Amino acid sequence: MKTCHKLLALCLPFTLALSACQNKTVETTAADTMPVVVDNFIDVYESINTDDLKTHIKILASDEFEGRLPTTIGEQKTLDYLVNAFKKMGYAPGNGDSYLQPVELIEMTAAPDMTITIGENKFVYKEGMMASTQREQAKVELKNSELVFVGYGVNAPEYDWNDYQGLDVKGKTVVILVNDPGFENPQGDKFQGKTMTYYGRWTYKYEEASRQGAAAAIIVHETIPASYGWSVVANSWSGPQYGLVSENGNADRVSVEGWLTTEAAQKVFADAGLNFAEEKAKAIAAPYNKSIGLEASVTVNNSFKKSTSYNFIATLPGSENPDEHVIYTAHWDHLGKDESKDGDQIYNGAHDNATGTAATIVMAKAYSELTVTPKRSTTFLIVTAEEQGLLGSKYYSQHPIIPLAKTVANINMDAMNVLGKTKDVAVVGMGKSELENYLEKAVKRQGRHLVQEGRPEAGYYYRSDHFSFAKQGVPALYAEGGEEPIDEATAAYRKRTNVIVTGCYHQVCDKYRENWDLSGIQQDTQMLFEVGYDLVSSDDWPKWNASSEFQRK
């Protein structure tokens, strides 16, 4: 452990650091507006270390946990591990006398022996197409449904954009481009250029098609605008799929939700006498829809069962305002195992998201070692079924244990930085809230600086659990080490390792590796610890920026 004096330039001005080393309580104003209660903050900050992170990551990503799929033995092992860890640290159960919040799920598995027929062509499951249903039915048939191209499938009045304008899609199958129009036309005055809006997410596209009354919705996969390859679609949309239990059995959803590869879509358009690239160009330029003139048929044989998975929640009560909470989130789940595969069958999920789950445990330990209890409560919410569409956090946000009006902020940790220390910190969804002021203060203490995320077109702000809080109006922060390595040695390591990490996303090769440099996770965990510490030690209520699409409800 470094001495307190070695951190003076990094962490605090001399007078505060000296007080911290002496474990005295000092009230001060940092960054002009943020009161901070200083106790043994620096020692605790330094106690966040790579050895502890390594221990938890290796265990959570071990074969014993079987890929941590919801409702399996892997879930039970994970929950037992979390309950044991937080109990030992003195955390109170977050849900009455329980550390668990039940989440009622519907598990649906589409039989893989399916094809989709479009015109004279048949496309095979996982190779040219994917299809499933959210409806609680054993069999869903789409027969001779007219195909209609609806551009990006967007209905956005604030951008004066409606791809469904003047169109009746009842009984029809809509074909939709991935991402939103701003991605391919960043110089236009619509949407947010390369930065994806929620209109670019696949979840929105199925939701809007359902609202429009379509029978089915098929998204055309393209790797660059989607930001992930076809294998991610094939692996993520096959096997058991989960949704939240609904009163109407999801009868208001389109009957079939599917994907086509780019090559399959090009063939479909060509068979209809259309050029896919030319039709796409029209959809980029303005709201657009066009009948393709072909019909689609597919049968989805669906097995389904209702089950209960669990969010984990634990709280360290505040000393003055215990009803006000800062909530840290991570998701404990991954993809489980695929017994139909030869060789390795376990999707261990070391990077995604044993790293974030491990960080919550290490950070919780740091909070538990503070000698002065902060004013507000610190809560750790480690959720289920993120990989199935943010279901655990969605359920929590719709059934909050802590009232949302008493939730000061959410700080999320997902797939953390295993590429070594960085000079920069990437803010996902930069510019959305005042939480970035707190983040900037913590980053400056580390000698780093803030930057916008490297690929805002990927829409990462809408792809992890903080989004569930944001949709409900709670300011939510997602930030991680950027792309500027701290030195040349780290740059070389980063170049080698990033190829593996990227290639193993949602693959069985996402395993813990002994050569991982976890100092980047340590750096980010310390940073986010300080952001939360400042918030739970103050009376401030950070706000959304006026330009954000989110505001407190």
XYZ file of C-alpha atoms in Angstrom:
553
model
C 0.000 0.000 0.000
C 1.273 3.464 -0.840
C 1.632 5.913 2.020
C -0.772 8.781 2.331
C 1.953 11.303 1.540
C 2.658 9.691 -1.843
C -0.930 10.451 -2.835
C -1.046 14.109 -1.832
C -0.745 15.466 -5.343
C -3.158 12.869 -6.677
C -5.897 12.783 -4.086
C -6.302 15.856 -1.956
C -4.724 19.162 -1.082
C -2.167 18.791 1.691
C -4.352 19.974 4.552
C -7.161 17.562 3.686
C -4.809 14.672 3.075
C -3.096 15.232 6.421
C -6.470 15.253 8.144
C -7.440 12.068 6.313
C -4.270 10.301 7.393
C -5.065 11.257 10.989
C -8.600 9.868 10.627
C -10.153 13.182 11.620
C -13.506 14.418 10.396
C -13.223 17.586 8.352
C -15.924 19.484 6.500
C -14.692 21.209 3.376
C -15.924 22.323 0.001
C -14.295 20.601 -2.940
C -14.718 21.607 -6.576
C -16.569 24.694 -5.274
C -19.892 22.944 -4.748
C -19.340 19.441 -3.419
C -19.093 18.998 0.349
C -16.909 16.053 1.324
C -16.652 14.395 4.712
C -13.027 13.366 5.078
C -12.134 10.511 7.411
C -9.725 7.744 6.412
C -10.720 8.319 2.799
C -7.212 8.055 1.360
C -6.374 4.791 3.102
C -9.681 3.331 1.975
C -9.200 4.654 -1.558
C -5.812 2.914 -1.662
C -7.252 -0.326 -0.284
C -9.011 -0.897 -3.617
C -6.445 -3.239 -5.159
C -5.911 -5.610 -8.065
C -5.404 -8.687 -5.872
C -8.951 -8.492 -4.505
C -10.351 -7.791 -7.955
C -8.508 -10.792 -9.369
C -9.797 -13.104 -6.645
C -13.446 -12.243 -7.248
C -13.213 -12.219 -11.058
C -11.574 -15.655 -11.155
C -14.201 -17.186 -8.896
C -17.226 -15.629 -10.594
C -15.910 -16.550 -14.055
C -14.874 -20.086 -13.115
C -16.428 -23.146 -14.737
C -18.022 -23.931 -11.372
C -20.418 -20.989 -11.917
C -21.416 -22.368 -15.341
C -21.687 -19.010 -17.075
C -24.115 -17.511 -14.522
C -27.305 -17.963 -16.551
C -30.453 -16.827 -14.704
C -32.515 -19.559 -12.994
C -29.704 -22.139 -13.159
C -27.308 -23.528 -10.567
C -24.936 -20.808 -11.770
C -27.340 -18.169 -10.452
C -27.607 -19.865 -7.063
C -23.829 -20.056 -6.707
C -23.501 -16.398 -7.667
C -26.163 -15.210 -5.234
C -24.690 -17.298 -2.430
C -21.301 -15.763 -3.125
C -22.691 -12.212 -3.044
C -24.770 -12.718 0.095
C -21.815 -14.219 1.926
C -19.466 -11.406 0.851
C -21.768 -8.532 1.782
C -22.827 -10.104 5.080
C -19.194 -10.363 6.110
C -18.736 -6.672 5.304
C -21.639 -5.698 7.540
C -24.128 -4.651 4.869
C -27.811 -4.731 5.690
C -30.259 -6.623 3.462
C -31.654 -4.174 0.930
C -35.135 -5.678 0.640
C -36.540 -5.842 4.154
C -34.814 -8.800 5.781
C -33.627 -10.206 2.453
C -30.704 -9.470 0.145
C -32.776 -10.642 -2.806
C -35.541 -9.137 -4.918
C -37.557 -11.735 -6.859
C -37.884 -11.021 -10.569
C -40.598 -12.991 -12.329
C -39.327 -14.054 -15.731
C -40.788 -15.868 -18.661
C -38.216 -18.149 -20.239
C -38.895 -18.940 -23.881
C -36.867 -21.151 -26.158
C -37.509 -21.240 -29.883
C -36.834 -24.578 -31.558
C -33.739 -24.088 -33.749
C -35.003 -26.250 -36.618
C -36.706 -23.348 -38.338
C -36.340 -21.483 -41.582
C -37.917 -18.326 -42.849
C -39.298 -18.331 -46.374
C -39.285 -15.025 -48.246
C -40.442 -15.260 -51.810
C -38.686 -18.306 -53.277
C -35.841 -18.319 -50.775
C -35.394 -20.094 -47.471
C -32.972 -18.736 -44.902
C -31.598 -20.998 -42.185
C -31.573 -20.344 -38.451
C -28.299 -18.830 -37.192
C -26.869 -18.696 -40.726
C -29.050 -16.206 -42.574
C -31.753 -15.434 -40.047
C -32.826 -15.439 -36.429
C -36.413 -15.475 -35.224
C -38.206 -15.762 -31.916
C -41.357 -14.615 -30.199
C -42.147 -12.853 -26.935
C -45.709 -14.150 -26.967
C -46.558 -16.839 -24.454
C -47.650 -19.327 -27.087
C -46.372 -22.790 -27.929
C -46.595 -22.100 -31.639
C -46.587 -18.868 -33.592
C -47.124 -18.945 -37.343
C -46.485 -16.147 -39.773
C -48.105 -17.068 -43.074
C -47.713 -15.176 -46.326
C -47.213 -11.849 -44.572
C -46.505 -8.946 -46.900
C -43.021 -7.464 -46.478
C -42.749 -3.689 -46.122
C -39.478 -1.823 -45.826
C -39.867 0.938 -43.217
C -36.387 2.430 -43.294
C -35.117 2.793 -39.741
C -38.528 2.062 -38.248
C -38.485 5.372 -36.391
C -41.389 7.524 -35.260
C -39.760 10.592 -33.683
C -41.944 13.728 -33.682
C -39.179 15.851 -32.137
C -37.052 15.171 -35.218
C -40.011 15.467 -37.612
C -39.366 11.882 -38.668
C -41.894 9.088 -39.128
C -41.041 6.074 -41.258
C -44.569 4.763 -40.706
C -46.277 7.910 -42.035
C -49.395 7.017 -44.022
C -48.732 3.301 -43.675
C -51.004 0.567 -42.355
C -48.810 -2.370 -41.321
C -51.440 -4.512 -39.640
C -50.798 -8.141 -40.589
C -47.581 -7.179 -42.374
C -43.911 -7.810 -41.686
C -41.755 -4.716 -41.427
C -38.104 -4.813 -42.449
C -35.952 -2.330 -40.544
C -32.426 -0.959 -40.745
C -30.215 -1.061 -37.675
C -29.129 2.137 -35.826
C -30.754 5.517 -36.630
C -30.562 7.896 -39.627
C -27.927 10.101 -38.007
C -25.299 7.377 -38.165
C -25.007 7.376 -41.964
C -25.771 11.086 -42.296
C -23.817 12.783 -39.482
C -23.853 16.133 -41.273
C -27.633 16.239 -41.395
C -29.774 18.217 -38.969
C -31.674 15.177 -37.699
C -30.898 13.031 -34.695
C -27.417 13.312 -33.134
C -25.034 12.453 -35.923
C -22.799 9.488 -35.131
C -24.067 9.426 -31.559
C -26.855 6.865 -31.396
C -30.192 7.859 -29.920
C -32.567 5.355 -28.379
C -34.297 5.192 -31.770
C -31.302 3.197 -32.991
C -31.639 0.378 -30.478
C -33.180 -2.937 -31.524
C -35.421 -2.852 -28.445
C -37.031 0.372 -29.658
C -37.562 -1.002 -33.176
C -39.547 -3.998 -31.956
C -41.477 -1.801 -29.523
C -42.455 0.679 -32.243
C -43.395 -2.052 -34.714
C -45.660 -3.483 -32.016
C -47.252 -0.087 -31.402
C -47.879 0.220 -35.132
C -49.686 -3.144 -35.171
C -47.259 -5.066 -37.369
C -47.434 -8.860 -37.408
C -43.655 -9.253 -37.403
C -40.507 -7.146 -37.387
C -37.193 -8.107 -38.954
C -34.034 -6.062 -38.468
C -31.285 -6.137 -41.086
C -27.978 -6.735 -39.357
C -24.977 -4.736 -40.531
C -21.823 -5.024 -38.455
C -20.625 -1.412 -38.533
C -23.867 0.389 -37.633
C -24.799 -2.388 -35.188
C -21.309 -2.258 -33.623
C -21.195 -6.048 -33.279
C -20.920 -9.003 -35.641
C -23.535 -11.518 -36.690
C -22.172 -14.111 -34.238
C -23.312 -11.885 -31.366
C -26.859 -11.930 -32.760
C -26.748 -15.683 -33.341
C -25.440 -16.457 -29.849
C -27.505 -13.896 -27.946
C -30.868 -14.606 -29.629
C -30.603 -18.396 -29.577
C -31.268 -20.655 -26.614
C -33.427 -19.575 -23.692
C -34.685 -16.012 -23.998
C -36.152 -14.132 -21.096
C -38.783 -11.477 -20.655
C -40.680 -10.058 -17.725
C -43.967 -11.767 -16.938
C -46.865 -9.683 -18.249
C -50.574 -9.841 -17.556
C -51.541 -10.228 -21.228
C -48.897 -12.789 -22.175
C -47.205 -10.187 -24.398
C -50.149 -10.278 -26.788
C -49.403 -6.644 -27.646
C -45.981 -7.556 -29.086
C -45.405 -8.411 -32.738
C -45.793 -12.158 -33.162
C -42.284 -12.652 -34.561
C -39.136 -10.670 -33.823
C -36.264 -11.473 -36.134
C -33.014 -10.604 -37.853
C -31.603 -11.088 -41.355
C -27.940 -11.002 -42.277
C -26.927 -8.272 -44.708
C -26.407 -10.897 -47.419
C -29.876 -12.350 -46.889
C -31.453 -8.902 -47.036
C -29.590 -8.036 -50.220
C -30.943 -11.199 -51.825
C -34.502 -10.443 -50.699
C -34.363 -6.945 -52.149
C -32.789 -8.203 -55.368
C -35.496 -10.826 -55.796
C -38.022 -8.017 -55.479
C -36.270 -6.069 -58.216
C -34.839 -3.606 -55.704
C -31.300 -2.610 -54.825
C -30.705 -2.763 -51.091
C -28.049 -0.024 -51.103
C -30.279 2.326 -53.098
C -33.279 1.730 -50.833
C -31.108 2.272 -47.787
C -29.856 5.573 -49.211
C -33.443 6.775 -49.546
C -34.122 5.788 -45.927
C -31.084 7.737 -44.768
C -32.126 10.892 -46.589
C -35.705 11.150 -45.289
C -38.526 9.181 -43.677
C -39.214 6.310 -46.036
C -41.277 3.187 -46.530
C -41.901 0.932 -49.501
C -43.636 -2.359 -50.155
C -41.087 -5.016 -51.070
C -43.667 -7.050 -52.940
C -42.745 -10.394 -51.370
C -44.295 -12.461 -48.611
C -42.699 -14.023 -45.548
C -43.599 -17.193 -43.699
C -42.056 -18.717 -40.594
C -43.191 -21.001 -37.808
C -41.757 -20.553 -34.337
C -42.260 -23.562 -32.097
C -41.831 -22.183 -28.643
C -41.327 -23.861 -25.310
C -41.791 -21.569 -22.361
C -41.927 -21.594 -18.615
C -42.201 -19.041 -15.890
C -39.437 -18.841 -13.371
C -38.026 -16.610 -10.715
C -34.597 -15.043 -10.815
C -33.225 -12.524 -8.340
C -31.665 -9.124 -8.103
C -29.196 -8.769 -5.238
C -29.424 -5.634 -3.082
C -27.454 -4.598 0.010
C -27.222 -1.288 1.846
C -24.810 0.538 4.126
C -27.173 2.913 5.982
C -26.332 6.600 6.134
C -25.866 8.467 9.411
C -28.104 11.510 8.812
C -30.283 10.881 5.748
C -30.493 7.079 5.510
C -33.584 7.272 3.301
C -31.513 8.933 0.540
C -29.444 6.497 -1.503
C -26.723 6.416 -4.110
C -27.131 3.131 -5.970
C -24.235 1.345 -7.647
C -25.242 -1.237 -10.241
C -23.641 -4.117 -12.084
C -25.146 -7.248 -13.600
C -24.125 -10.664 -12.337
C -25.535 -12.735 -15.221
C -24.031 -14.014 -18.454
C -25.051 -16.567 -21.112
C -24.639 -19.867 -19.269
C -23.602 -22.871 -21.306
C -24.519 -24.466 -24.620
C -24.465 -28.237 -24.353
C -24.932 -28.593 -28.107
C -21.441 -27.205 -28.716
C -18.414 -29.430 -29.165
C -15.546 -28.734 -26.798
C -15.886 -25.769 -24.474
C -19.557 -25.146 -23.729
C -19.391 -22.499 -20.995
C -19.792 -18.780 -21.613
C -17.809 -17.786 -18.513
C -18.354 -14.040 -18.901
C -15.118 -12.959 -17.227
C -15.017 -9.525 -18.832
C -18.794 -9.261 -19.196
C -19.497 -8.951 -16.320
C -17.469 -10.697 -13.655
C -15.301 -7.561 -13.754
C -18.149 -5.229 -12.810
C -19.524 -7.609 -10.193
C -16.058 -7.950 -8.646
C -15.701 -4.167 -8.616
C -18.924 -3.808 -6.624
C -17.609 -6.189 -3.967
C -14.254 -4.437 -3.723
C -15.909 -1.022 -3.629
C -18.401 -2.160 -1.004
C -15.468 -3.276 1.149
C -13.953 0.196 0.828
C -17.173 1.856 1.995
C -17.426 -0.543 4.923
C -13.949 0.509 6.108
C -14.736 4.221 6.366
C -14.363 5.342 9.974
C -16.996 8.063 9.579
C -20.347 6.921 8.220
C -21.473 9.165 5.336
C -24.746 11.085 5.604
C -26.557 9.100 2.968
C -26.954 5.384 2.362
C -24.825 3.512 -0.137
C -26.640 0.690 -1.903
C -25.315 -2.007 -4.232
C -27.826 -3.438 -6.696
C -26.409 -6.377 -8.663
C -29.039 -7.387 -11.157
C -30.119 -10.393 -13.144
C -30.948 -10.832 -16.838
C -29.051 -7.851 -18.244
C -28.045 -9.971 -21.201
C -31.705 -10.587 -21.992
C -32.567 -6.909 -22.376
C -31.756 -5.223 -19.038
C -34.615 -7.133 -17.441
C -33.380 -7.136 -13.843
C -32.787 -3.410 -13.741
C -35.955 -2.780 -15.741
C -37.950 -4.737 -13.176
C -36.290 -2.886 -10.312
C -36.950 0.512 -11.894
C -40.618 -0.427 -12.292
C -40.797 -1.950 -8.782
C -38.226 0.077 -6.837
C -37.427 -0.955 -3.295
C -35.936 2.469 -2.644
C -38.303 5.176 -3.912
C -36.926 6.731 -7.079
C -37.544 10.163 -5.578
C -35.072 9.204 -2.832
C -32.511 7.790 -5.252
C -29.880 10.489 -5.619
C -28.020 8.883 -8.511
C -27.078 5.626 -10.160
C -23.473 4.660 -10.985
C -23.044 1.639 -13.242
C -20.165 -0.783 -13.801
C -20.169 -3.124 -16.772
C -17.377 -4.890 -18.692
C -14.620 -2.916 -17.030
C -11.195 -1.980 -18.362
C -8.802 -4.963 -18.538
C -6.467 -3.097 -20.892
C -4.357 -1.286 -18.282
C -4.275 2.243 -16.935
C -5.328 5.155 -19.114
C -4.771 8.880 -19.163
C -8.373 9.517 -20.180
C -11.818 8.525 -18.973
C -14.571 7.899 -21.508
C -18.013 9.174 -20.513
C -20.697 7.077 -22.130
C -23.473 9.434 -23.165
C -21.349 12.500 -22.435
C -23.186 15.695 -21.562
C -26.304 14.182 -20.054
C -26.100 15.163 -16.387
C -24.331 17.040 -13.599
C -22.863 13.750 -12.414
C -20.042 14.516 -14.822
C -18.995 17.407 -12.546
C -18.392 14.932 -9.732
C -16.670 12.580 -12.132
C -14.362 15.293 -13.422
C -13.246 16.105 -9.876
C -12.385 12.464 -9.180
C -10.635 12.115 -12.533
C -8.475 15.185 -11.952
C -7.198 13.717 -8.697
C -5.890 10.819 -10.771
C -4.237 13.132 -13.267
C -6.652 12.067 -16.003
C -9.132 13.899 -18.206
C -12.619 13.284 -19.575
C -13.414 12.463 -23.189
C -16.501 11.358 -25.069
C -16.801 7.627 -25.573
C -14.885 6.388 -28.578
C -17.881 5.047 -30.492
C -21.021 6.996 -29.560
C -22.674 5.465 -32.615
C -22.820 2.121 -30.763
C -25.400 3.525 -28.340
C -23.747 2.097 -25.245
C -25.693 4.465 -22.995
C -28.812 2.475 -23.885
C -27.182 -0.926 -23.506
C -26.511 -1.342 -19.804
C -28.407 -1.178 -16.555
C -28.043 2.534 -15.814
C -30.442 3.120 -18.723
C -33.303 1.617 -16.704
C -32.755 4.327 -14.085
C -32.355 7.055 -16.693
C -35.703 6.142 -18.284
C -37.300 6.717 -14.882
C -35.624 10.101 -14.458
C -32.812 9.180 -12.050
C -29.448 10.717 -13.104
C -27.253 7.800 -14.142
C -23.530 7.662 -14.860
C -21.569 5.188 -16.955
C -17.866 5.962 -17.377
C -14.712 3.896 -17.801
C -11.069 4.075 -18.778
C -10.626 5.539 -22.253
C -8.286 4.676 -25.091
C -5.123 6.617 -24.223
C -2.709 4.220 -22.466
C -0.625 5.565 -19.623
C 2.722 4.515 -21.170
C 4.271 2.660 -24.104
C 4.375 -0.690 -22.347
C 0.648 -0.444 -21.604
C 0.014 0.576 -25.215
C 1.726 -2.583 -26.474
C -0.160 -4.763 -23.982
C -3.418 -3.012 -24.863
C -2.958 -3.656 -28.567
C -2.397 -7.375 -28.005
C -5.156 -7.858 -25.469
C -7.867 -5.776 -27.096
C -8.007 -8.145 -30.068
C -8.819 -11.016 -27.719
C -11.266 -9.082 -25.552
C -13.188 -7.757 -28.553
C -13.241 -11.118 -30.301
C -14.462 -12.915 -27.179
C -17.492 -10.720 -26.542
C -20.372 -13.140 -25.875
C -18.163 -16.074 -26.828
C -16.934 -19.057 -24.804
C -13.431 -17.551 -24.848
C -14.480 -14.719 -22.499
C -12.430 -16.271 -19.690
C -10.183 -14.839 -17.014
C -6.585 -14.677 -18.217
C -3.617 -14.534 -15.871
C -1.902 -11.956 -18.061
C -4.721 -9.438 -17.667
C -3.590 -6.088 -16.296
C -6.284 -5.178 -13.783
C -4.782 -1.822 -12.861
C -7.268 -0.135 -15.194
C -10.181 -1.647 -13.258
C -8.518 -0.569 -10.025
C -8.142 2.967 -11.360
C -11.801 3.154 -12.448
C -13.119 1.555 -9.268
C -11.241 4.110 -7.177
C -12.621 6.866 -9.398
C -16.246 5.735 -9.110
C -15.817 5.132 -5.392
C -14.914 8.798 -5.000
C -17.844 9.967 -7.135
C -20.258 8.073 -4.924
C -18.428 9.086 -1.749
C -18.846 12.768 -2.574
C -22.560 12.226 -3.211
C -23.324 10.218 -0.073
C -21.332 12.746 1.972
C -23.307 15.742 0.689
C -26.836 17.118 0.438
C -26.594 17.737 -3.315
C -29.121 16.415 -5.830
C -27.442 16.280 -9.249
C -29.667 17.159 -12.177
C -29.982 16.178 -15.789
C -28.653 18.739 -18.229
C -31.312 20.638 -20.143
C -30.205 19.048 -23.438
C -30.719 15.519 -22.113
C -33.704 13.460 -23.193
C -34.154 12.486 -19.533
C -35.480 14.572 -16.634
C -36.661 13.721 -13.142
C -40.291 12.655 -13.169
